[in-house]
Short mmCIF file of C-alpha atoms in Angstrom, two decimals:
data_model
loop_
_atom_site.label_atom_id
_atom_site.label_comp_id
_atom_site.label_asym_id
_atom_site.label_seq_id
_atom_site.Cartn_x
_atom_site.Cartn_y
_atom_site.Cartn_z
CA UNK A 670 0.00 0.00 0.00
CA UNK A 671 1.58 3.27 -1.04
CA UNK A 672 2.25 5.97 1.82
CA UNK A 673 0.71 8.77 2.06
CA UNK A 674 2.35 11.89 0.54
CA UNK A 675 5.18 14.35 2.99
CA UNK A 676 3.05 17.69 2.78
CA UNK A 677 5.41 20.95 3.50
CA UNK A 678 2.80 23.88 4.41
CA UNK A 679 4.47 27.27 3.49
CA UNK A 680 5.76 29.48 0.70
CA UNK A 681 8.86 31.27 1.84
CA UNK A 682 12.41 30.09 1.85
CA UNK A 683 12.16 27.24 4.20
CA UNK A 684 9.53 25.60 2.09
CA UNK A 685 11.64 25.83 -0.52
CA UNK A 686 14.81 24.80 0.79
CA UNK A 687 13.23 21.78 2.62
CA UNK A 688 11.53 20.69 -0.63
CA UNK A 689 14.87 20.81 -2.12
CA UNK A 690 16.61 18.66 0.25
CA UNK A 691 13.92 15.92 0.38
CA UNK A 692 14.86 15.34 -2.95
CA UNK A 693 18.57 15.77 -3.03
CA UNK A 694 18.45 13.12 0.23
CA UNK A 695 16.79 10.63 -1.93
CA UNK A 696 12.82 10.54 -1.41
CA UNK A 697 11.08 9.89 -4.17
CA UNK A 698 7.83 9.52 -2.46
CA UNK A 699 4.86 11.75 -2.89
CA UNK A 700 5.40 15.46 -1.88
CA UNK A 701 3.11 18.29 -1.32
CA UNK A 702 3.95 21.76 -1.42
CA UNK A 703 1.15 24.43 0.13
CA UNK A 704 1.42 27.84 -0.03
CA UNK A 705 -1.42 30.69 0.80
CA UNK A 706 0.45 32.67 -1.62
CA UNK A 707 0.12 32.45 -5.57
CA UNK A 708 4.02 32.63 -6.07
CA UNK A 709 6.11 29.24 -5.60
CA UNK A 710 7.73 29.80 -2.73
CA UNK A 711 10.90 32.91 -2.42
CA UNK A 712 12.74 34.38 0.15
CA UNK A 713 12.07 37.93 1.54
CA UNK A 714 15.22 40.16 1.96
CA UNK A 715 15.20 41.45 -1.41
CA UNK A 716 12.16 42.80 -0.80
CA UNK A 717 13.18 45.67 1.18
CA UNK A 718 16.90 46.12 -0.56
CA UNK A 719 17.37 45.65 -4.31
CA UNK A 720 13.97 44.35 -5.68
CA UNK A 721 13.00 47.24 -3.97
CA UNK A 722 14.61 49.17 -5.52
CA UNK A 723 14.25 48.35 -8.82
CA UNK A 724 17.90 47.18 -9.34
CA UNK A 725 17.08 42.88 -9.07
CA UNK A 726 14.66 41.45 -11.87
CA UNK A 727 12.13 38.86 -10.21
CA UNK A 728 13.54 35.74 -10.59
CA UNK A 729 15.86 36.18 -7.97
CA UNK A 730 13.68 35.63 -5.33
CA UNK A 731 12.71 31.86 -5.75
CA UNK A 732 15.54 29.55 -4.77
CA UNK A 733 14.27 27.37 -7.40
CA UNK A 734 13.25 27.61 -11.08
CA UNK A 735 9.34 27.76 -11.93
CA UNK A 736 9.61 24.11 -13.70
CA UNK A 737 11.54 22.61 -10.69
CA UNK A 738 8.86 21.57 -9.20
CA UNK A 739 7.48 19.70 -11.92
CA UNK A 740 10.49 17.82 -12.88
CA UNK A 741 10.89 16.93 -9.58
CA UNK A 742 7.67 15.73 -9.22
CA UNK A 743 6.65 17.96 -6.58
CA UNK A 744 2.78 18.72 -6.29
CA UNK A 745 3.06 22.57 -5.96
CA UNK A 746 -0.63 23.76 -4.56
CA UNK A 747 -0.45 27.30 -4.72
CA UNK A 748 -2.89 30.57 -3.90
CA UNK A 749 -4.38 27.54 -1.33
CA UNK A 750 -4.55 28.18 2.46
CA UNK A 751 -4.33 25.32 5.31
CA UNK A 752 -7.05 25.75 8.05
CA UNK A 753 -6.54 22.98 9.95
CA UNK A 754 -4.34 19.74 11.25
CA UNK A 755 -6.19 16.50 12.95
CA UNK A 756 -3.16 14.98 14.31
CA UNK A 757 -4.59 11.99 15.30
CA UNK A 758 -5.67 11.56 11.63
CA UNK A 759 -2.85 12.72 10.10
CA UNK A 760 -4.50 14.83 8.00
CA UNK A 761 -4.34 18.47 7.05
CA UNK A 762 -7.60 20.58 5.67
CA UNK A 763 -7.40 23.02 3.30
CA UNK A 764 -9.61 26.39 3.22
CA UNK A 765 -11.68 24.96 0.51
CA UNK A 766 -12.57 21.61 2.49
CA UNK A 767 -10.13 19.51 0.62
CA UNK A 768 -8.65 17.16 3.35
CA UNK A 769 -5.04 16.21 2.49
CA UNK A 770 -3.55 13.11 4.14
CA UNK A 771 0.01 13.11 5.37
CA UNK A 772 2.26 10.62 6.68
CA UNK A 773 5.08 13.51 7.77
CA UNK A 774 4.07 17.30 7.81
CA UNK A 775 6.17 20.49 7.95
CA UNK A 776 4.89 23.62 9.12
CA UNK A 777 7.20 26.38 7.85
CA UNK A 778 4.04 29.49 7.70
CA UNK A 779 6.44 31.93 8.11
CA UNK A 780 4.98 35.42 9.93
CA UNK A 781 2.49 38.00 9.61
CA UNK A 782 2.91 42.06 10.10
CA UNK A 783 1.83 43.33 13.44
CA UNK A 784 -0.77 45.46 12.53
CA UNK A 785 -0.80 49.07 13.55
CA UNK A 786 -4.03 49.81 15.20
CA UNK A 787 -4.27 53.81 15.77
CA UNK A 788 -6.55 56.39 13.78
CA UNK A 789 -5.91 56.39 10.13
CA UNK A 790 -4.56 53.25 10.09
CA UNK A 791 -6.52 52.77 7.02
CA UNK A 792 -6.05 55.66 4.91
CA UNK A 793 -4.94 54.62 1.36
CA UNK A 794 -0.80 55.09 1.24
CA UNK A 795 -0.58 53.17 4.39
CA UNK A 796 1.86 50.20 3.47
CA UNK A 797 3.25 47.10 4.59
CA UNK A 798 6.40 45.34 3.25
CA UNK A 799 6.36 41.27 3.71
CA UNK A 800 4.84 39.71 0.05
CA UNK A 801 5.93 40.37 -3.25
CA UNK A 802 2.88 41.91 -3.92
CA UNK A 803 3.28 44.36 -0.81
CA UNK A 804 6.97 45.42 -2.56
CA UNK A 805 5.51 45.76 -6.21
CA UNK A 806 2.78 48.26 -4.76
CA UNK A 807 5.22 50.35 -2.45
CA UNK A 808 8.45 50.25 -5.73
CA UNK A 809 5.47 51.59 -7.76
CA UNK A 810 4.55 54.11 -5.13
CA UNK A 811 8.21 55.61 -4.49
CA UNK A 812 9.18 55.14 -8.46
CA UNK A 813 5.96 57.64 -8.79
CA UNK A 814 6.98 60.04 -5.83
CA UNK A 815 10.28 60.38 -6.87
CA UNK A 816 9.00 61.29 -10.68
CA UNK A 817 7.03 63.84 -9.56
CA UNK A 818 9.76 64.95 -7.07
CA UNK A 819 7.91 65.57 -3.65
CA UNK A 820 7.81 61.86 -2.44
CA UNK A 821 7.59 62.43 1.35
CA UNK A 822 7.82 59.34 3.22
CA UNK A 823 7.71 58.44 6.96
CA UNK A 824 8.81 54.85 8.35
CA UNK A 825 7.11 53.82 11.66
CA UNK A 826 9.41 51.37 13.20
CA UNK A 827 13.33 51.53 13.84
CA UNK A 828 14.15 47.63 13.49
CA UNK A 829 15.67 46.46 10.49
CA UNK A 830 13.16 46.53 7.89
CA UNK A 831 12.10 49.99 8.42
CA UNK A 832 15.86 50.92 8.24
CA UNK A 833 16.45 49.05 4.84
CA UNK A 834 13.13 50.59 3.74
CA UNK A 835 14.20 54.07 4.66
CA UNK A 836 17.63 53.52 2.95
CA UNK A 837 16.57 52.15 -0.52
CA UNK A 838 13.52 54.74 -0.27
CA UNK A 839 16.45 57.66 0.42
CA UNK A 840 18.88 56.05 -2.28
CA UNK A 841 16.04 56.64 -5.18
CA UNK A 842 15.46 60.34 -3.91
CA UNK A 843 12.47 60.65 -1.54
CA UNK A 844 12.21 62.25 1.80
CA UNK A 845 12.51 60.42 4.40
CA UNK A 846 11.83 60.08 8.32
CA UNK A 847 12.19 57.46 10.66
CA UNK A 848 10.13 57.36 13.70
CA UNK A 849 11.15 54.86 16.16
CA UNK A 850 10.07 53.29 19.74
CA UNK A 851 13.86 53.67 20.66
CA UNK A 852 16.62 55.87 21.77
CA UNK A 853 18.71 54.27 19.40
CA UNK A 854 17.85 53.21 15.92
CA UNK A 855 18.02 49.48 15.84
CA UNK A 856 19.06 49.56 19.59
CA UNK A 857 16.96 46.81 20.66
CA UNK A 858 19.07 44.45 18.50
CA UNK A 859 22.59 45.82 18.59
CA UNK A 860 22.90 48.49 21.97
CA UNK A 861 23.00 52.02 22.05
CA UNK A 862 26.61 52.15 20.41
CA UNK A 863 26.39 50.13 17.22
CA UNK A 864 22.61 51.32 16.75
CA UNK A 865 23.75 54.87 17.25
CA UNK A 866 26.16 54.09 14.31
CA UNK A 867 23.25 53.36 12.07
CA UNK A 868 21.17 56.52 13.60
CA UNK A 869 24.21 58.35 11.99
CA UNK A 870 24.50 56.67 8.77
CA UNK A 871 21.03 57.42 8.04
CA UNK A 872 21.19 61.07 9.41
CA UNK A 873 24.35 61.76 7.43
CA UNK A 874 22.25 60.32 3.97
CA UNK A 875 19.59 62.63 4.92
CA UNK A 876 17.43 61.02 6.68
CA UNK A 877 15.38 62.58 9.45
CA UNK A 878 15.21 60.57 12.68
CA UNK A 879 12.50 60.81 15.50
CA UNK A 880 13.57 59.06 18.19
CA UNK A 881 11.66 57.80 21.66
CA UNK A 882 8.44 58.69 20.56
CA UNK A 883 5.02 56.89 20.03
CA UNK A 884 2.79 57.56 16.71
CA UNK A 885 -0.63 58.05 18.18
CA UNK A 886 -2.88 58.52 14.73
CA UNK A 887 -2.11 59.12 10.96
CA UNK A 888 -3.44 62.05 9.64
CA UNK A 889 -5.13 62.30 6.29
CA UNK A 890 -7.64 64.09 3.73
CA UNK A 891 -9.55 62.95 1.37
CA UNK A 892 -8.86 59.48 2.18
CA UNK A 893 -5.27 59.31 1.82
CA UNK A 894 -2.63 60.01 4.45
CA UNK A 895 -1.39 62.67 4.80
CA UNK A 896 1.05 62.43 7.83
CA UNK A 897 1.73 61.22 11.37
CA UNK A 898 0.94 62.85 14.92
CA UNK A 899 3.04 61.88 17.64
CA UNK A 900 2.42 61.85 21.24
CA UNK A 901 4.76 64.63 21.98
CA UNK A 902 2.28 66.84 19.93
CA UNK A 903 4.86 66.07 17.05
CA UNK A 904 3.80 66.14 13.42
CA UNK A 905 5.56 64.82 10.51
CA UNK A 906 4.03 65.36 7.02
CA UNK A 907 4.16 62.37 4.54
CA UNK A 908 2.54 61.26 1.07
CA UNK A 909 3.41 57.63 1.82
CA UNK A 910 3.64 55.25 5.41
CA UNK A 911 5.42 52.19 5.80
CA UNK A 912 4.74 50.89 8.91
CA UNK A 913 7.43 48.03 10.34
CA UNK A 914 6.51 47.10 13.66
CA UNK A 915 7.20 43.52 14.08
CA UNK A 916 5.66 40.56 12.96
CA UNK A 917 3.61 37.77 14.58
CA UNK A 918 4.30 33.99 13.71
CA UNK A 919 1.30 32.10 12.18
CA UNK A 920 0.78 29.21 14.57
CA UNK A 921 -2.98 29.53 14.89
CA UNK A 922 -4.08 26.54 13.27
CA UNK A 923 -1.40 24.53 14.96
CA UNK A 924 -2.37 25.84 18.50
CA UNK A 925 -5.60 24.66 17.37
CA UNK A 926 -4.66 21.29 17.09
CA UNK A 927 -2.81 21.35 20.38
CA UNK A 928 0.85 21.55 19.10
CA UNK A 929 2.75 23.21 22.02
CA UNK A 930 3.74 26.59 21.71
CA UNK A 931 6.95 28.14 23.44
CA UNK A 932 5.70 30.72 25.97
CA UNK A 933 5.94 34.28 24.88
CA UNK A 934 8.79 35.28 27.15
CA UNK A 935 11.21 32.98 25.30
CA UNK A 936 9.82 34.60 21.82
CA UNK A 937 6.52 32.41 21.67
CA UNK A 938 6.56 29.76 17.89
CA UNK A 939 6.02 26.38 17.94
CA UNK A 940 7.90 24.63 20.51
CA UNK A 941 10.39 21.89 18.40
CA UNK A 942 13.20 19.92 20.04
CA UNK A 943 16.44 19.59 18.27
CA UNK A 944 15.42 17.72 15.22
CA UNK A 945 12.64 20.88 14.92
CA UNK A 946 10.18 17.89 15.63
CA UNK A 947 7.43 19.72 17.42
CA UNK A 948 5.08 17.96 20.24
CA UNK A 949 2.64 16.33 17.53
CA UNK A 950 3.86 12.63 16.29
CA UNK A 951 5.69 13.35 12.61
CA UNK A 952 4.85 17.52 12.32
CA UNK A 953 7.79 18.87 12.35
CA UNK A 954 8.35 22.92 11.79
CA UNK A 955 11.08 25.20 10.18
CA UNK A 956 11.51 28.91 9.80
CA UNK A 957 10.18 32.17 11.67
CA UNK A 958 8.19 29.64 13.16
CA UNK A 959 10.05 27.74 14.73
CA UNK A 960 11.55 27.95 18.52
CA UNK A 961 14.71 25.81 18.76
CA UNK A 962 16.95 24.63 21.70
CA UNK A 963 20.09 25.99 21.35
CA UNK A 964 23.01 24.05 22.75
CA UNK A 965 24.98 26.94 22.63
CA UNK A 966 22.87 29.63 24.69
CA UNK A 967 21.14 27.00 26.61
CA UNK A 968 17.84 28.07 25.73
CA UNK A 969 15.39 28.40 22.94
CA UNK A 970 15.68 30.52 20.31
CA UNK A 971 13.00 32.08 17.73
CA UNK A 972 14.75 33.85 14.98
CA UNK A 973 13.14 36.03 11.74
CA UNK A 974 16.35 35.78 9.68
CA UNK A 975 16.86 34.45 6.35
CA UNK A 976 19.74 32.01 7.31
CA UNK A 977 17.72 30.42 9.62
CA UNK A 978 15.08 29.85 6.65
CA UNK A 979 17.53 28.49 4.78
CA UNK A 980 19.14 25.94 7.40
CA UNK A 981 15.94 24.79 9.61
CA UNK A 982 14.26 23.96 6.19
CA UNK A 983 16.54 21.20 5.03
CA UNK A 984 17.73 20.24 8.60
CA UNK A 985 13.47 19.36 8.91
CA UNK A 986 13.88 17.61 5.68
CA UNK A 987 16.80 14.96 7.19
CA UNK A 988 14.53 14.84 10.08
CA UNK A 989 11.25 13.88 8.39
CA UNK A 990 13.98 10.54 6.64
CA UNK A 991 15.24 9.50 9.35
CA UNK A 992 18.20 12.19 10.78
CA UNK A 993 18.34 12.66 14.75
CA UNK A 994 21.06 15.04 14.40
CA UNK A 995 20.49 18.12 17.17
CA UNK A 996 19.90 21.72 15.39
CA UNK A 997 23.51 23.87 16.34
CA UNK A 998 23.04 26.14 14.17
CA UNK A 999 24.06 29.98 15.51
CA UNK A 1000 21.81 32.74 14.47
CA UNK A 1001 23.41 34.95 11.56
CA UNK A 1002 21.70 37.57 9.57
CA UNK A 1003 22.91 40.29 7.27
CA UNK A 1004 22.05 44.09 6.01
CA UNK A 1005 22.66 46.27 3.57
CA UNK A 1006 22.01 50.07 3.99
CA UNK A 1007 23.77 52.30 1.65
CA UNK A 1008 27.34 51.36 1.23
CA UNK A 1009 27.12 50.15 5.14
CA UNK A 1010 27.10 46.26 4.79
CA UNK A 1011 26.96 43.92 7.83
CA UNK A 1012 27.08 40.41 8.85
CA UNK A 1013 26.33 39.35 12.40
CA UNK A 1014 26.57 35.75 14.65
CA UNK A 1015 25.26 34.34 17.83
CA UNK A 1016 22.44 36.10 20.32
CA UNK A 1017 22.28 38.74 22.94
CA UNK A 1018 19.58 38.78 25.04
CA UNK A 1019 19.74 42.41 26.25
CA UNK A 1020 22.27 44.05 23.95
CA UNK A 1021 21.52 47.66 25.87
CA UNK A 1022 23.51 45.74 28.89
CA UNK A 1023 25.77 44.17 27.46
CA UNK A 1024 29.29 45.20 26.90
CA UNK A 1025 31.03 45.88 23.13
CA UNK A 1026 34.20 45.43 21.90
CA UNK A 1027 35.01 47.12 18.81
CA UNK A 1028 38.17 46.16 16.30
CA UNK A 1029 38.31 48.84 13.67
CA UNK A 1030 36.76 52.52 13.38
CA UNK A 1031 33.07 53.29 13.77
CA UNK A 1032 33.34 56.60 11.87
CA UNK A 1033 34.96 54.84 8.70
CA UNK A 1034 32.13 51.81 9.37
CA UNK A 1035 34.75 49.51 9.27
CA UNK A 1036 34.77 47.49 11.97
CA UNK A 1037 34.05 44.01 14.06
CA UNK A 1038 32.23 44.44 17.14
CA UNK A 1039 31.91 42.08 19.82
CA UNK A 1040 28.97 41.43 22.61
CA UNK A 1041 30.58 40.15 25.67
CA UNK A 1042 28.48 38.68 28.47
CA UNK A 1043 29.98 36.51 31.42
CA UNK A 1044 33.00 36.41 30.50
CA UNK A 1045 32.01 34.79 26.47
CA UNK A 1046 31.52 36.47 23.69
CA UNK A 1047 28.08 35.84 23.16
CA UNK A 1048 27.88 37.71 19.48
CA UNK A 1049 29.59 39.13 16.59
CA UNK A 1050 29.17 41.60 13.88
CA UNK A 1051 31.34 42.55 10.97
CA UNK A 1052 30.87 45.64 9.31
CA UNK A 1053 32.50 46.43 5.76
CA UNK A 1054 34.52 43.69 6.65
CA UNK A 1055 34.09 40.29 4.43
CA UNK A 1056 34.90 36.68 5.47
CA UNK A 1057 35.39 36.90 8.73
CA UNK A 1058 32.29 34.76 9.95
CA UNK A 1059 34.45 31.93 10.61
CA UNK A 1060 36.27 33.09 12.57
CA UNK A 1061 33.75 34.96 15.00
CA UNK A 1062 32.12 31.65 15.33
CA UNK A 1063 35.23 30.50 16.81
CA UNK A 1064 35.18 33.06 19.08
CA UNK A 1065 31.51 33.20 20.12
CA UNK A 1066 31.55 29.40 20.37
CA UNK A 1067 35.07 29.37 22.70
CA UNK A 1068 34.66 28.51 26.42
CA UNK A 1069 36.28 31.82 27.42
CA UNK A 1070 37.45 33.46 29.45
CA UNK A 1071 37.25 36.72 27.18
CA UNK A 1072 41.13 38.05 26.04
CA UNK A 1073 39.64 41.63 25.29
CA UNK A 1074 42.92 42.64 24.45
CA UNK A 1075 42.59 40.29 21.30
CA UNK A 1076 39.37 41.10 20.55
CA UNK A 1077 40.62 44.91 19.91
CA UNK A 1078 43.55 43.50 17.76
CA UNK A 1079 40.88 41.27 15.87
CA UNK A 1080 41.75 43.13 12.52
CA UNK A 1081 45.29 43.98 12.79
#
C-alpha cells in the first residue's frame, strides 16, 4: 500500500529549501507543497533592498526555477490556504474543504505584520512590506513620488526593515523620516553604540530621525494620508507610510490542534526539540516559526532571519527521513544600507547591557564588534569587513574566558 504523501505547508524560503533537500536526500515519495500565496515559494530580503529598488529582476527571489517543481515531481498547490491539522488523523484541511492526508508534515508558515491599530490606520498610502505583492505596490509608489519629485515618506518602526526601507527609499530620492520606539535606531538588537552608528548613517544620507516617541494617529484628507501625529504633539508630514513594527508567527491553526507553543517570554513559535520535531507525532516545523533549543545559549531561540530559513528547512527535511542530528546552528543575519554592509553571529539577550568590543573605526564603518556577556563572547558583527564569519564563530563558540585585548587587535 503506497504511503501517504510528505506535505510541507508554506511558501517562503524554508519551504523551498526543505523541498529541495527531500529530494537531493533521496525521497522519491509523494510530496506536497502548500502555499497561501500564488508565487512558488521565495525568500524575503530582497524585498526591502534591491527588488526594492528596482535594481534585481524577479527571478531572484525563488531559490528554485518555476519548472523545478514539476520535474521533480513535486505537487506545488499554490494561492491555497491550510485551516486545519487533525493529528490523530494525520490529515491536514485546506480552506476549501479539501482534506489532504500526510504521513510527515512540515509547518514552515512563516509570519504575519503586526498590525498598527491607531486612527488612520486605514487611509490609502498606508503600506506594509512582507509579500511580493506588498513590494511591487510600495516600488510603484516611491518610483511615482520620486517622478514627480515631492515623495515624502515616513517609516514607523526603527528595526531592520524599516531601516532598509528608509535607505533604498532615500537612495532613489524621496524624503525620508524614521520614527522609532527607541533611543537608538536598531538599539533593541545591537545596543545604544552600534545602533547609534546606524542613527548616523542614516542622518548623514539625509534622513530625518525621530527618536523615543510613540505615533498616536495618521493624519489624512480625502482618504489618503497625509502624515503622522506623535504623542509629543509632534507632526511629521508624509505622502506615503510604511509601517514596520514587528511581525507575529502564524501558529494559529497549529495551536488549534494542540501543538505546544513556546511561551511568549522565550519569543513564543512552535515549541520543536532539536530535530525541529514539534510535540505532535511526525509535524515537524522550520523557519520564523520555529523555537529551537540551542546548545549553545542553553535556551530556545526564535529567529526572523533568512539564514535560519535556509538551514531549519533542510535540517526538517533529514529529520522527516530518518536524521536525529540536534539543530547547532548559531543565528546569523545580514544588512545592507547604503554602502554600510553587515554580517552578524550568535544572540544577545539584552544588547543595551551588554558590553562591546570594537576592532576597527566606527566613523569609517569599518569594523568588528563584539557582545561580551559573562565572560564569552556571546555575538559578533562585521561591518564592511568580508569573510570573517568563521572566525567569529570561533570566538563566540570558545569557552572563554574573554582576552579583550585580542578582541581589539581582531583586525590587525
Amino acid at each position: 500500500m503506497a504511503q501517504e504523501p510528505i506535505v510541507i505547508v508554506g511558501g517562503g524560503l524554508a519551504a523551498a529549501k526543505a523541498t529541495e533537500a527531500l529530494r537531493a536526500e533521496g525521497y522519491d515519495g509523494d510530496l506536497v507543497v502548500v502555499s497561501s500565496e500564488p508565487h512558488r515559494p521565495y525568500e524575503r530580503p530582497p524585498l526591502s533592498k534591491d527588488y526594492l529598488r528596482g535594481e534585481a529582476e524577479r527571478d531572484v527571489l525563488f531559490p528554485l526555477s518555476e519548472d523545478w517543481y514539476p520535474e521533480h515531481h513535486v505537487d506545488l498547490r499554490t494561492a491555497t490556504r491550510a485551516a486545519g491539522i487533525a493529528v490523530a488523523d494525520h490529515s491536514l484541511t485546506l480552506i476549501d474543504g479539501t482534506v489532504l492526508p500526510y504521513s510527515r508534515l512540515l509547518l514552515a508558515t512563516g509570519s504575519t505584520p503586526r498590525s498598527f491599530t491607531v486612527p488612520g490606520a486605514d487611509l490609502q498610502g498606508v503600506h506594509y512590506l512582507r509579500t511580493i505583492e506588498h513590494a511591487d505596490l510600495l516600488a510603484a509608489t516611491f518610483e511615482a513620488s520620486a517622478r514627480e519629485g515631492a515623495g515624502r515618506l515616513a517609516v514607523v518602526g526603527d528595526g531592520w526593515i524599516g531601516m532598509e526601507v528608509a535607505a533604498s527609499a532615500r537612495t532613489l530620492g524621496l524624503d525620508v523620516t524614521v520614527v522609532g520606539r527607541a533611543v537608538h535606531p536598531l538599539g533593541r538588537v545591537l545596543g545604544p553604540l552600534l545602533g547609534e552608528m546606524y542613527g548616523r548613517v542614516h542622518a548623514d544620507h539625509g534622513v530625518h530621525l525621530h527618536r523615543n516617541v510613540q505615533v498616536i494617529g495618521i493624519t489624512g484628507s480625502e482618504g489618503r494620508v497625509t502624515g503622522l501625529d506623535m504623542a509629543d504633539g509632534t507632526h511629521v508630514e508624509a505622502d506615503v507610510v510604511v509601517v514596520g513594527v514587528g511581525v507575529t508567527p502564524n501558529v494559529g491553526f497549529a495551536e488549534a490542534a494542540g501543538i505546544a507553543l513556546r511561551e511568549a517570554a522565550l519569543g513564543g513559535g512552535l515549541a520543536v526539540d532539536g530535530t525541529l520535531a514539534t510535540s505532535a507525532p511526525d509535524v515537524w516545523a522550520a523557519g520564523d516559526v520555529a523555537s529551537v533549543p540551542s546548545p549553545r545559549y542553553g535556551r530556545p531561540l526564535r529567529v526572523e532571519h533568512w539564514a535560519v530559513a535556509l538551514e531549519t528547512g533542510p535540517h526538517a527535511a533529514r529529520a522527516m527521513l530518518g536524521s536525529r542530528e540536534p539543530y547547532d546552528k548559531l543565528p546569523y543575519f545580514f544588512s545592507d544600507q547604503y554602502d554600510v554592509g553587515m554580517e552578524y553571529l550568535g544572540f544577545v539577550e539584552d544588547p543595551a547591557a551588554t558590553e562591546v568590543v570594537v576592532s576597527g573605526s566606527l566613523e569609517d564603518h569599518e569594523l568588528v564588534a563584539f557582545w561580551v556577556a559573562d565572560d564569552r563572547v556571546q555575538a559578533g558583527m562585521a561591518v564592511n569587513t568580508w569573510e570573517q564569519m568563521g572566525r567569529v564563530e570561533e570566538i563566540v563558540r570558545a569557552a572563554g574566558p574573554v582576552d579583550r585585548d585580542a578582541l581589539e587587535a581582531f583586525r590587525d
